[in-house]
Coordinates of N, CA and C in Angstrom, one line a residue:
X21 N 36.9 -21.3 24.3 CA 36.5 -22.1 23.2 C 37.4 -21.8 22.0
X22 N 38.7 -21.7 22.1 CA 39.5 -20.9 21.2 C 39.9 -22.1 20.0
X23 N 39.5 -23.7 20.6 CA 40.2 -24.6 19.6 C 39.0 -25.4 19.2
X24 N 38.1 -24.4 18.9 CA 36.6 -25.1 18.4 C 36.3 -25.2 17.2
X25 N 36.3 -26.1 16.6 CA 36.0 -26.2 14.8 C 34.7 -26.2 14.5
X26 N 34.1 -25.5 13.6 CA 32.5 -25.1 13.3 C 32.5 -26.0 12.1
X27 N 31.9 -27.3 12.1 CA 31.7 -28.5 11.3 C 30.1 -28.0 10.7
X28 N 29.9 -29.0 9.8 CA 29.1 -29.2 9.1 C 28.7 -31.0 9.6
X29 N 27.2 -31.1 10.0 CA 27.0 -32.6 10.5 C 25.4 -32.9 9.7
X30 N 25.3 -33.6 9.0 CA 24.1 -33.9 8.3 C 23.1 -32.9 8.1
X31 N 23.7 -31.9 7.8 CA 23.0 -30.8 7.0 C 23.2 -30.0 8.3
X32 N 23.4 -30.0 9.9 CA 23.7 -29.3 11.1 C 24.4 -28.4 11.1
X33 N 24.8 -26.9 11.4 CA 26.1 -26.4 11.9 C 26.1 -26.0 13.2
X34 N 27.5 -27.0 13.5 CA 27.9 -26.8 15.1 C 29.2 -26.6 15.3
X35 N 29.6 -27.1 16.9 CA 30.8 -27.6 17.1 C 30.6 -28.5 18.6
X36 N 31.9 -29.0 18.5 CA 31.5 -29.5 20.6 C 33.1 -28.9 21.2
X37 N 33.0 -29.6 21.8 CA 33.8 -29.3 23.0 C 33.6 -30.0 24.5
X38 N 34.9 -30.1 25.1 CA 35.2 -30.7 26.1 C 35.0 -29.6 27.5
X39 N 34.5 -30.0 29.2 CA 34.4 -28.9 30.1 C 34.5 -30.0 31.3
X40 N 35.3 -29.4 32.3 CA 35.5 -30.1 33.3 C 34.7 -29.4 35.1
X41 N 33.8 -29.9 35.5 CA 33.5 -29.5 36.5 C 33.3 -30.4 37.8
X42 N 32.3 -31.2 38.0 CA 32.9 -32.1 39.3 C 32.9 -33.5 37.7
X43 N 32.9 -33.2 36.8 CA 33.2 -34.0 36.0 C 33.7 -33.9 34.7
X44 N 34.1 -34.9 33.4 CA 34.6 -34.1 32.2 C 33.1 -34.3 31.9
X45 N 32.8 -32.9 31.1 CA 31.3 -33.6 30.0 C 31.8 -33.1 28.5
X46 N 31.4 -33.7 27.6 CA 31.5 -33.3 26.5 C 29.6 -32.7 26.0
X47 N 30.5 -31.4 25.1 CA 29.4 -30.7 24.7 C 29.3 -31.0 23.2
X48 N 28.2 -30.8 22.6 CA 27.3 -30.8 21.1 C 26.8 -29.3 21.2
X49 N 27.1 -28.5 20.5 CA 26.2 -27.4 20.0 C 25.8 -27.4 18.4
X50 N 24.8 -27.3 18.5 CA 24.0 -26.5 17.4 C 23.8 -25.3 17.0
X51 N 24.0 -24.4 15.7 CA 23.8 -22.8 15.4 C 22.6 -23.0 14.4
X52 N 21.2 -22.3 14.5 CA 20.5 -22.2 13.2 C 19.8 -20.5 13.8
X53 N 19.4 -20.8 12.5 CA 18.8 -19.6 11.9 C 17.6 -19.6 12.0
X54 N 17.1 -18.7 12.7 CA 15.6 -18.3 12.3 C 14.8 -17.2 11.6
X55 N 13.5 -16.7 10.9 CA 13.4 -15.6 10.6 C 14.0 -14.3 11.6
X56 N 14.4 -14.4 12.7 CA 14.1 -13.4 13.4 C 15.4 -13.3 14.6
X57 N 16.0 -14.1 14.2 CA 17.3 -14.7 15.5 C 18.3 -15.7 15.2
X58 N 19.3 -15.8 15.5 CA 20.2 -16.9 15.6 C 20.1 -17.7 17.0
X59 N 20.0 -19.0 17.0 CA 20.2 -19.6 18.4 C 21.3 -21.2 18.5
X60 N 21.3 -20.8 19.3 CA 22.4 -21.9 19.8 C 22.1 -22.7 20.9
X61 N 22.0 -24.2 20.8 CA 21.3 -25.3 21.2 C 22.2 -26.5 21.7
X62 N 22.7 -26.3 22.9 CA 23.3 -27.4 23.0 C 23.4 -28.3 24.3
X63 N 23.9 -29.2 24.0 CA 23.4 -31.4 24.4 C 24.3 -31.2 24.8
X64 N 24.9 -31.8 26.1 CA 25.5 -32.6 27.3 C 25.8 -33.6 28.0
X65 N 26.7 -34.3 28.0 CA 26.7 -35.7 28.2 C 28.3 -36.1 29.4
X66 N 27.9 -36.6 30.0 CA 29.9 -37.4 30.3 C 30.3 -37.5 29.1
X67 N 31.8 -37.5 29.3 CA 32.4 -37.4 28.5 C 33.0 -38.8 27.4
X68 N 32.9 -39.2 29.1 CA 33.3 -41.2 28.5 C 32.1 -41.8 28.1
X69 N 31.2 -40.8 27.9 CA 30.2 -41.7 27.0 C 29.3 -40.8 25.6
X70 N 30.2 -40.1 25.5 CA 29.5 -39.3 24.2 C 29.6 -39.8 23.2
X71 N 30.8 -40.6 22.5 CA 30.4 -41.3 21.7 C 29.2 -42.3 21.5
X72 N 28.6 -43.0 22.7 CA 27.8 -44.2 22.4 C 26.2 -43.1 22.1
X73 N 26.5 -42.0 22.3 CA 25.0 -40.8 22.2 C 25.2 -39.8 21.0
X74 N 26.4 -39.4 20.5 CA 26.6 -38.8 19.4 C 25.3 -39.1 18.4
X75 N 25.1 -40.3 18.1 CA 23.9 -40.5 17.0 C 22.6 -39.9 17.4
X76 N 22.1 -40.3 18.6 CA 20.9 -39.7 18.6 C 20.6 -38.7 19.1
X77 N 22.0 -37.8 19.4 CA 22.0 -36.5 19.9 C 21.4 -35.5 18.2
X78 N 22.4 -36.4 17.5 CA 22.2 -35.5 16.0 C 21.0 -35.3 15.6
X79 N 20.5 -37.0 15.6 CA 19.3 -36.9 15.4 C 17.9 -35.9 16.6
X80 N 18.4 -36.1 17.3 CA 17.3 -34.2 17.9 C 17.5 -33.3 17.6
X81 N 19.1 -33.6 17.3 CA 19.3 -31.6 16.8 C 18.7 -31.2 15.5
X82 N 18.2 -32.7 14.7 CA 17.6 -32.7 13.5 C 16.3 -32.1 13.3
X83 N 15.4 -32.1 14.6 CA 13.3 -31.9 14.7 C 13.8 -30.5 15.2
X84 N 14.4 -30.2 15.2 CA 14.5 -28.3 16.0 C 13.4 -27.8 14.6
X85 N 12.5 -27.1 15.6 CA 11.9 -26.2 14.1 C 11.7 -24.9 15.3
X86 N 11.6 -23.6 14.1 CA 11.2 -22.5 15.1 C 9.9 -21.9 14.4
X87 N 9.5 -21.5 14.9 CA 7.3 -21.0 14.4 C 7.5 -19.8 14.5
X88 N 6.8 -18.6 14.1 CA 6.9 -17.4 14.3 C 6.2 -17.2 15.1

């Protein structure tokens, strides 16, 4: 993951990336912060169709909450 850019997406910090196994998939990750931990959350899709899911991928990555 050496050519990964750590974006900033509607208040989000992520990055994606591309992975090839019996297919391409493109990845979405998410980084947040909790009291107690850092975690990393991330969405999977084909690749030839991550654009038409980009939107409502964000929007889940948006309801993450963590509870103590």
């Amino acid at each position: 993951l050496a050519d990964v850019e750590l974006k900033q997406v509607e208040g989000l910090l992520g990055f994606e990336y591309d992975a090839t196994s019996d297919r391409e998939y493109h990845y979405f990750c998410f980084v947040y912060k909790a009291s107690d931990a850092f975690w990393l959350l991330q969405f999977a899709t084909v690749k030839s169709v991550a654009d038409e899911h980009r939107a409502d991928i964000i929007e889940y990555a948006k309801t993450v909450e963590f509870d103590k």
